[in-house]
Tab-separated table of C-alpha atoms in Angstrom:
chain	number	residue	atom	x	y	z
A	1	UNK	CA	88.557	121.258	28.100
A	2	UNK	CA	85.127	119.708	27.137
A	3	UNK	CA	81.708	119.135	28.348
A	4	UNK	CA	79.434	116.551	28.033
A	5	UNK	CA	76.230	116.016	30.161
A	6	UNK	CA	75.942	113.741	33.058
A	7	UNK	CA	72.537	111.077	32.542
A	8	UNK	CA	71.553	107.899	33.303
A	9	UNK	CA	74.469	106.562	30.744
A	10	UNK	CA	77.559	108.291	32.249
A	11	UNK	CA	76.383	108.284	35.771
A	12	UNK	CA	79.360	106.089	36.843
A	13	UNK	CA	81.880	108.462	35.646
A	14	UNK	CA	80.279	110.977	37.382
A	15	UNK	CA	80.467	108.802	40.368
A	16	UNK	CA	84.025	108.216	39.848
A	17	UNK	CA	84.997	111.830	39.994
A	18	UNK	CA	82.658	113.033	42.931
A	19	UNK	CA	84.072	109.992	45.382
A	20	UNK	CA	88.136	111.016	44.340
A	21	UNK	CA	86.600	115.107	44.663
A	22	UNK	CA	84.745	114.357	48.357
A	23	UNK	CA	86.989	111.512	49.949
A	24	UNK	CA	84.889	112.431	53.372
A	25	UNK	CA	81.625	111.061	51.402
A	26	UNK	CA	81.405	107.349	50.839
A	27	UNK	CA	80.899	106.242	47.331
A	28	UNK	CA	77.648	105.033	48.325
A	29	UNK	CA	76.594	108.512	49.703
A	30	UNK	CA	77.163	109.805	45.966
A	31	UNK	CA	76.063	106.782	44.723
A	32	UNK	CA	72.708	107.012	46.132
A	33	UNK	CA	72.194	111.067	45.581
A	34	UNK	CA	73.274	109.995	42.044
A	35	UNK	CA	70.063	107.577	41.612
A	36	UNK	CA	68.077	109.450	43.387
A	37	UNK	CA	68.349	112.791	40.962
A	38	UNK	CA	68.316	110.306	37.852
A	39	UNK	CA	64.682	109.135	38.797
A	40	UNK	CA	63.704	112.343	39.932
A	41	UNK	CA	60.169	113.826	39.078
A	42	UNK	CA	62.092	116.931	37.802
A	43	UNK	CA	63.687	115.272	34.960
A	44	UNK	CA	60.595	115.854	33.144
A	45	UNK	CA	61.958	116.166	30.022
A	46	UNK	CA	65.358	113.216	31.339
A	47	UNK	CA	67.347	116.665	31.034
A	48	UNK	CA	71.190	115.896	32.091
A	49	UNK	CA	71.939	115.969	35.893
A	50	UNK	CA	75.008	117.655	35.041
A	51	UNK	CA	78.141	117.781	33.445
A	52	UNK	CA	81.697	116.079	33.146
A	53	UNK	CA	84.667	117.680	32.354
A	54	UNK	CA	86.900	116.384	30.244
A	55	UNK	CA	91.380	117.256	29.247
A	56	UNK	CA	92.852	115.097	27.394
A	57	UNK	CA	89.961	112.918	26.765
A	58	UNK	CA	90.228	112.029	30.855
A	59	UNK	CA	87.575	112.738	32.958
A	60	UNK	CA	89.238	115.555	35.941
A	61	UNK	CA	86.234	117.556	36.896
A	62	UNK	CA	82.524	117.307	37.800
A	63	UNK	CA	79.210	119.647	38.218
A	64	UNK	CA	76.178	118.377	39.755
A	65	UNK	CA	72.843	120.635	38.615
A	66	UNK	CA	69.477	119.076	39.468
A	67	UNK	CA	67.352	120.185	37.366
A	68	UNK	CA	63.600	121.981	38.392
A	69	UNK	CA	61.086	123.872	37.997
A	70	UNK	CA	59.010	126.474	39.690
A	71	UNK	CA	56.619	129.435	38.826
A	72	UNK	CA	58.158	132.751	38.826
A	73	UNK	CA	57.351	136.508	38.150
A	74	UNK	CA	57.372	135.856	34.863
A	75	UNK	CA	55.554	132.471	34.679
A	76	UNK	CA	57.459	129.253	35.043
A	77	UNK	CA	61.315	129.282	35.345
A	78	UNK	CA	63.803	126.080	34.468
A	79	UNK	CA	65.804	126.442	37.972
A	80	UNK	CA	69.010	124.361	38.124
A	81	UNK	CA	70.371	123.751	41.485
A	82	UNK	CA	73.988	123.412	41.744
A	83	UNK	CA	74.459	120.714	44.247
A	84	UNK	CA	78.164	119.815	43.802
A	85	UNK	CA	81.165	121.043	42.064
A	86	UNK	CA	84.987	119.676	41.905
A	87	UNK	CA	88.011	119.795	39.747
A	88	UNK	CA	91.384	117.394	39.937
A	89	UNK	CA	94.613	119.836	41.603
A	90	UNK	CA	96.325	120.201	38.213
A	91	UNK	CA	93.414	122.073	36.328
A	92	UNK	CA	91.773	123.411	39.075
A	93	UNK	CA	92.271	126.822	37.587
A	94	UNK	CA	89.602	126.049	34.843
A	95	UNK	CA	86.640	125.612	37.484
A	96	UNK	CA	85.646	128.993	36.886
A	97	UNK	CA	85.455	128.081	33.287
A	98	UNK	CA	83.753	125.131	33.756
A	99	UNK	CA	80.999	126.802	35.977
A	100	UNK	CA	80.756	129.543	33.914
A	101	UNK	CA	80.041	127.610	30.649
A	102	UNK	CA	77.005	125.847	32.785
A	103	UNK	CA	75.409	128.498	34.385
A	104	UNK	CA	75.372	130.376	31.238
A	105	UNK	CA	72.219	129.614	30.104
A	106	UNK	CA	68.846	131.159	30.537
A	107	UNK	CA	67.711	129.575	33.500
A	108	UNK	CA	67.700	130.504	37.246
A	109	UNK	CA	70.318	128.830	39.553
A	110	UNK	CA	70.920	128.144	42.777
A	111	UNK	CA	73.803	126.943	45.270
A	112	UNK	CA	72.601	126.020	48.814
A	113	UNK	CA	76.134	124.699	50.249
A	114	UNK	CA	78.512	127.027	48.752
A	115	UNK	CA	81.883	126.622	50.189
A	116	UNK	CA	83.907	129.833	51.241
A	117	UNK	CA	85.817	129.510	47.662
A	118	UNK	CA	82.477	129.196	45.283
A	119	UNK	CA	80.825	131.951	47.200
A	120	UNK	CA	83.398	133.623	45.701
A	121	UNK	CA	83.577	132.256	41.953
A	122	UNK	CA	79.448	132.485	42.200
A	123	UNK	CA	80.105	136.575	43.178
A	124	UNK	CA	81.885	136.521	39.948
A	125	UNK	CA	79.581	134.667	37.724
A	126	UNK	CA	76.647	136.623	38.200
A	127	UNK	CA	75.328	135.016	41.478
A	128	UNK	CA	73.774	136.883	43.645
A	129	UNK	CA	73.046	136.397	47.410
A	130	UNK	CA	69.268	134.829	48.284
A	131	UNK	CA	69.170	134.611	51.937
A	132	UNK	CA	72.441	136.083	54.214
A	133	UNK	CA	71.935	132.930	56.717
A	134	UNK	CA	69.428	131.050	58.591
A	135	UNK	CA	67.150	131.139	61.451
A	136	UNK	CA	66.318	128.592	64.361
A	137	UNK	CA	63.189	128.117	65.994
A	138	UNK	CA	63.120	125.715	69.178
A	139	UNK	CA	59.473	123.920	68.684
A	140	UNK	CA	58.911	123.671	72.235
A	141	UNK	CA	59.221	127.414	73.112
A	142	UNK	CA	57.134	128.518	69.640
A	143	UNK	CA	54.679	126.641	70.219
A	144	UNK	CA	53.586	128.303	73.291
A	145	UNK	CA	52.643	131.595	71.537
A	146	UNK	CA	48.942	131.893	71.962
A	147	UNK	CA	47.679	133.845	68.919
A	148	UNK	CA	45.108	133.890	66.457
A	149	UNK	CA	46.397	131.879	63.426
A	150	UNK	CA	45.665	129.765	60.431
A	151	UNK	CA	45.303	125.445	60.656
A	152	UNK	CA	47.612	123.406	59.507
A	153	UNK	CA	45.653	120.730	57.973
A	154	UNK	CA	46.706	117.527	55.938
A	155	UNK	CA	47.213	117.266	51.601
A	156	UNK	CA	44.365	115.502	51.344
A	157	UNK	CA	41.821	118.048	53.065
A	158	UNK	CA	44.019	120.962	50.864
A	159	UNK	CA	42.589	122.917	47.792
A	160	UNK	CA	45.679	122.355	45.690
A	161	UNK	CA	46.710	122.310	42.091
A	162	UNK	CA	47.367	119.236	40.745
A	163	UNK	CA	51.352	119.901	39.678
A	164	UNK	CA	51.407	121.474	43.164
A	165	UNK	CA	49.470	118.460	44.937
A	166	UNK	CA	52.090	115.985	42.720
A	167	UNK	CA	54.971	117.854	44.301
A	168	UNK	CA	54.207	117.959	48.244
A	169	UNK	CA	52.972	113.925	47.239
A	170	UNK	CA	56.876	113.116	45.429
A	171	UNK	CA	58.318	115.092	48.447
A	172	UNK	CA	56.579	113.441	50.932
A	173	UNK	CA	57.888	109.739	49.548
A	174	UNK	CA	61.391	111.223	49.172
A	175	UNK	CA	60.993	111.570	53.289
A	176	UNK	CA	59.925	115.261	53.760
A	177	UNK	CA	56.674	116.472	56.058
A	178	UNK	CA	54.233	117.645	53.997
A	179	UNK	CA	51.353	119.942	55.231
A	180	UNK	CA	48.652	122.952	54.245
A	181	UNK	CA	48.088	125.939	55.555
A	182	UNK	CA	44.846	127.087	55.511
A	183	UNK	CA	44.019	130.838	56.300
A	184	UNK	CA	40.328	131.468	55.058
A	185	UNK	CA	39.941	130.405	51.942
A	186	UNK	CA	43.757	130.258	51.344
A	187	UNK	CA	45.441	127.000	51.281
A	188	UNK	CA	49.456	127.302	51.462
A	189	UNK	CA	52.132	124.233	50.588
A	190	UNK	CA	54.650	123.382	52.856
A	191	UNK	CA	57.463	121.319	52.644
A	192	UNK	CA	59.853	120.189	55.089
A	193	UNK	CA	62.840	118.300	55.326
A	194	UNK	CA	63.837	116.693	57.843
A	195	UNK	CA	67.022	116.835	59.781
A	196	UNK	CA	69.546	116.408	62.770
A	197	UNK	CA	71.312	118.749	64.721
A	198	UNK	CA	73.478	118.467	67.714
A	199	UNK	CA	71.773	114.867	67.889
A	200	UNK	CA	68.301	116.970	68.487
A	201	UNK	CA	65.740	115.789	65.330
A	202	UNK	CA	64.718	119.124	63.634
A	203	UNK	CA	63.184	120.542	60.429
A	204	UNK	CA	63.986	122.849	57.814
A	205	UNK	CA	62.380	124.520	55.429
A	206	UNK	CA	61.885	123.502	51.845
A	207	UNK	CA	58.727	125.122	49.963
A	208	UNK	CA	56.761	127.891	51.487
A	209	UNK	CA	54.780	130.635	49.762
A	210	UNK	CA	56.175	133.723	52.528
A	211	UNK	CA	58.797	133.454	55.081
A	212	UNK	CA	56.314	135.694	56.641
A	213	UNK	CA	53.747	133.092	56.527
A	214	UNK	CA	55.629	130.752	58.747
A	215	UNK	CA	56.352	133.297	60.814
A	216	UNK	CA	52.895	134.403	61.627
A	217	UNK	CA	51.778	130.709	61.930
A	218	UNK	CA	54.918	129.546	63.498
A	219	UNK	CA	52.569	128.425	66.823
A	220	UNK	CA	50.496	126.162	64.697
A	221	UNK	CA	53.615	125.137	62.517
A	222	UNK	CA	55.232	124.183	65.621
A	223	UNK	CA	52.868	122.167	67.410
A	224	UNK	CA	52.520	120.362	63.853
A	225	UNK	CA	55.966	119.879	63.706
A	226	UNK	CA	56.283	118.712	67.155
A	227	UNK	CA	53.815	115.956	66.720
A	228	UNK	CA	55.691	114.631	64.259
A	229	UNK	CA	58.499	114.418	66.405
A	230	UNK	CA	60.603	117.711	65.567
A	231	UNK	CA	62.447	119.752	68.139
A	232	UNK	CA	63.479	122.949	66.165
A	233	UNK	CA	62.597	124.442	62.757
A	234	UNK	CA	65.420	125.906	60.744
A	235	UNK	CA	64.447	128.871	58.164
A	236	UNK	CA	66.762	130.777	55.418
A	237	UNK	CA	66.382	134.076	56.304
A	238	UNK	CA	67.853	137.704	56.005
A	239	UNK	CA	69.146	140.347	58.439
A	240	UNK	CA	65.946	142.010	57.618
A	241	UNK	CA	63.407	139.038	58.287
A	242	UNK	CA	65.223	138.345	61.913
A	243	UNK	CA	62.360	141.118	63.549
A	244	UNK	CA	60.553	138.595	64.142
A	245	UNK	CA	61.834	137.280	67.968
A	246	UNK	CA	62.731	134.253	69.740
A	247	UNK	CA	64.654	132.690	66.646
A	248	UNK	CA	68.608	132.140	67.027
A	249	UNK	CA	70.693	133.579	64.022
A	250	UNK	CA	73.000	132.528	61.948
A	251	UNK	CA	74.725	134.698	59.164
A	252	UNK	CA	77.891	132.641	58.160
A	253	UNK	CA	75.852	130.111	55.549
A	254	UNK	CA	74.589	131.935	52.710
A	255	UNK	CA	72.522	130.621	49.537
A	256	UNK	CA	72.888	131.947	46.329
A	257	UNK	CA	70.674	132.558	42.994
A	258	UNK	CA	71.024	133.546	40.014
A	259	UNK	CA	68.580	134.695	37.852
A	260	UNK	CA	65.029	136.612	38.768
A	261	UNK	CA	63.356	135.063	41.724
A	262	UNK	CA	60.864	135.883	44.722
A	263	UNK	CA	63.183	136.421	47.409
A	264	UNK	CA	60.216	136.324	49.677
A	265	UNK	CA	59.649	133.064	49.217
A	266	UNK	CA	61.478	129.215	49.616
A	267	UNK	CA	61.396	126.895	47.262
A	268	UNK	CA	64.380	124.383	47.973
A	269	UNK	CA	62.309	121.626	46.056
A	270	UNK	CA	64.355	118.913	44.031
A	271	UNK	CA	67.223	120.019	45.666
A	272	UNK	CA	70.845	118.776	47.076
A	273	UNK	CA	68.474	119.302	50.512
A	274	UNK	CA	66.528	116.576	49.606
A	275	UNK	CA	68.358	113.954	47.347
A	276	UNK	CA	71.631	114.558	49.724
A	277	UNK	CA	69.987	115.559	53.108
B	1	UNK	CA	106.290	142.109	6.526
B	2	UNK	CA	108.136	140.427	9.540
B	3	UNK	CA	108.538	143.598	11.289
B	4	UNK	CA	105.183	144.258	11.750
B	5	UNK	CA	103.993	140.992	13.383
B	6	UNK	CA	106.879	141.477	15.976
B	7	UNK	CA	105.791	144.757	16.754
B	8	UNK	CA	102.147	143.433	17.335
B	9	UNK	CA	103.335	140.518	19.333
B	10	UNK	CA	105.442	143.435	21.338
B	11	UNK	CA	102.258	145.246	22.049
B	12	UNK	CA	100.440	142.572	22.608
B	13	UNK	CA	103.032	141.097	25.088
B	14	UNK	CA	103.285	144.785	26.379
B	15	UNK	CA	99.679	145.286	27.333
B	16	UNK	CA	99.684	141.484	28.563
B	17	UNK	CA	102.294	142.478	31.032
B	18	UNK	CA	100.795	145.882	32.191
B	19	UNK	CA	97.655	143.805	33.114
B	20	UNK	CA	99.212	141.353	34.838
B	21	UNK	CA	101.673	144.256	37.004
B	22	UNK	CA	98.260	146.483	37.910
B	23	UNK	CA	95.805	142.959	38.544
B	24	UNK	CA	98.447	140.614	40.834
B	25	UNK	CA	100.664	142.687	43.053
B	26	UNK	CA	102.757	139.079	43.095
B	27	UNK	CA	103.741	139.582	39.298
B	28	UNK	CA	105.124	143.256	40.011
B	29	UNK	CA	108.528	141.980	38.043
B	30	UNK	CA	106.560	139.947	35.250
B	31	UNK	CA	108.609	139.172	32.053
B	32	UNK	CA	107.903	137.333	29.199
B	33	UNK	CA	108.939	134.195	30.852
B	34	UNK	CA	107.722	134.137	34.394
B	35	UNK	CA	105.297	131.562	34.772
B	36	UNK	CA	102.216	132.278	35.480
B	37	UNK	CA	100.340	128.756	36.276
B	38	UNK	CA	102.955	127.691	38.603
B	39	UNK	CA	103.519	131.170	40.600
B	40	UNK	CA	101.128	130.774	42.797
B	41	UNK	CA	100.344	134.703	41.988
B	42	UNK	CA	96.936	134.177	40.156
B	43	UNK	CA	93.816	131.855	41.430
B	44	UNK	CA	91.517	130.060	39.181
B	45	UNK	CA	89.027	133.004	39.457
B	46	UNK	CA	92.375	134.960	37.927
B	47	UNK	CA	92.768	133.103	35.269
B	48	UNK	CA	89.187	133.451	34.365
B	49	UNK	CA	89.514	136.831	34.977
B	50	UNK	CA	92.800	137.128	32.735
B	51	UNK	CA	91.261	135.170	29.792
B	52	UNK	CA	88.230	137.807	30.168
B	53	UNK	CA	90.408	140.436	30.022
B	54	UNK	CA	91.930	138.816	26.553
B	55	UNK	CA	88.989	138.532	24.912
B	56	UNK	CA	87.747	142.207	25.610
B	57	UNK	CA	91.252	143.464	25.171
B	58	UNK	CA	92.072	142.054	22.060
B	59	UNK	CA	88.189	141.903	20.713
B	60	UNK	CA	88.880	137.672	20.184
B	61	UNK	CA	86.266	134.706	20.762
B	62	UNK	CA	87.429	132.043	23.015
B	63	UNK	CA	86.563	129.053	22.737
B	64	UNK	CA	86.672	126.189	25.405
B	65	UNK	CA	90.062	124.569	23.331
B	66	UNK	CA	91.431	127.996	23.988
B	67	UNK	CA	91.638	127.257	28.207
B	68	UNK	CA	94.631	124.935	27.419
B	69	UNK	CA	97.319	125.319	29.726
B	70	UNK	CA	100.206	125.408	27.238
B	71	UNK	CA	98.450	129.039	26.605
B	72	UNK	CA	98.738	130.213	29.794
B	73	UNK	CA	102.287	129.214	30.901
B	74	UNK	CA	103.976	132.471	30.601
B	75	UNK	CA	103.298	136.124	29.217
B	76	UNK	CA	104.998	134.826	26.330
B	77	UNK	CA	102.736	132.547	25.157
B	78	UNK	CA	99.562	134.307	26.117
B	79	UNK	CA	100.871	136.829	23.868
B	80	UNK	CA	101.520	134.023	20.685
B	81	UNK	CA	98.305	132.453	21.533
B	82	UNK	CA	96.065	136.097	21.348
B	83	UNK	CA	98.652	136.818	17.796
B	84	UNK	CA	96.937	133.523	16.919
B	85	UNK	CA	93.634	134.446	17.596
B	86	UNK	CA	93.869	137.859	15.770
């Protein structure tokens, strides 16, 4: 088996192999993500968008990993997200291999959409698990909680880093609601994406300094949310963040990480969740 | 001379065998030629697992050439490809 990275010259092969992997995604669904991670902002340095694997000289597998960045304990972190994986029937038993050979170096990881079989092959390569499930807010019903909390107020009126500024700017072009939240002198990113459930227009979280944070503010994150025409906010979350009430639960659609990371925190930028919705 | 790397390979194949017996209850009866990518016994996270176990076991380096399937059709050859790789 070999290796070679996926960029802006091999794209097509990559194409090839993730239409034939996915036959319930049209080519132009791949083809799209595809573009849309080659001209990402997170390619600072045009690193490879993955990686093709080869037998025989014939392409038979694929690995998507959008590449990132993002400040962690230790300063900032390269963070690759693994966005898709699959390997042809025949050598199907080297996908371990093959996943194991990427995520081998130093970097943090992540896999959002892990399928029952690569939660297990992650559990084996190291990967640990970030957030056990999800929780749902209906917008309607949080926003009626009368409490003392911070403003949501626009990019423009934030206090923001530049690198930080840049990213709620690219995420806001890419589609995503992007606000501030101000508490005192604190200004807070946040990034949603936008989505649809059960044909009800909702939200999900992408960047946030706390889960907490939304949590506390979740009557002025609502309101701000429904104004811009969402109906319920989804949130990855942990058995041990679901105190807070009126949220439904759901503990069957785990994300994984690997590597040292803020568990207290989201940061789902430049991810499948945005160039693949 | 001869003698010697046949009673390596026999260890080799020997240890191979008592892996395979204790990891996959389905290869309880596993000889030198059973074949292990077409049993059905092992998944691709056992064969990772199994090559792991090589490389610790015998102390060898694998390399990404070495996750060729002609290796891995039976005990037998797992055994000629790790005598290799001594």
């Amino acid at each position: 088996m070999k290796l070679r990275p996926i960029d802006d010259c091999n794209s097509g092969q990559a194409l090839a192999v993730l239409a034939r992997g996915f036959p319930e995604r049209t080519q132009s669904f791949w083809a799209e993500g595809l573009q849309k991670i080659l001209a990402s902002p997170s390619r600072r340095n045009a690193e490879a968008i993955g990686f093709l694997m080869a037998i025989g000289g014939e392409d038979v597998g694929v690995v998507l990993t959008i590449p990132g960045e993002r400040s962690g304990p230790g300063g900032a972190q390269n963070v690759f997200n693994l966005a898709a994986w699959y390997v042809d029937e025949p050598h199907r038993w080297l996908a371990p291999r093959m996943l194991q050979k990427v995520v081998a170096q130093e970097a943090v990881f992540t896999d959002l959409t892990p399928s029952a079989a690569a939660q297990q092959i992650n559990q084996r390569l190291g990967f640990e698990i970030l957030n056990e499930g999800f929780q749902v807010f209906p917008l309607p019903w949080t926003a009626l909680r009368a409490r003392k909390q911070a403003r949501v107020i626009s990019v423009d009126e934030a206090k923001l880093a530049d690198d930080l500024r840049a990213t709620l700017d690219q995420h806001a072009r890419l589609g995503c609601v992007v606000a501030v939240l101000q508490d005192g002198s604190d200004h807070h990113p946040l990034i949603f994406s936008r989505m649809t459930r059960r044909h009800l227009p909702g939200a999900r979280v992408i960047l946030t300094d706390g889960k907490k944070l939304i949590v506390d503010n979740l009557s002025v994150i609502s309101r701000f949310l429904l104004r811009n025409g969402m109906l319920f906010l989804m949130m990855d979350a942990n058995r041990a963040d679901a105190a807070a009430g009126g949220a439904i639960s759901r503990w069957s659609a785990p994300t994984y990480v690997k590597g040292a990371t803020d568990r207290s925190r989201i940061d789902h930028t430049y991810s499948e969740l945005i160039y693949f919705g | 001379m001869n003698n010697t790397v046949i009673l390596e390979k026999t260890d080799i194949l020997r240890t191979i065998r008592g892996y395979l017996r204790d990891r996959f209850p389905g290869l309880a009866d596993v000889d030198e030629t059973t074949p292990l990518l077409q049993s059905g016994a092992i998944d691709s996270l056992g064969f990772l697992e199994l090559m792991t176990f090589l490389g610790d076991e015998f102390s060898i380096i694998l390399e990404d050439e070495d996750f060729d399937a002609s290796n891995l059709e039976n005990p037998g050859k797992l055994a000629e490809f790790v005598e290799r790789k001594l």
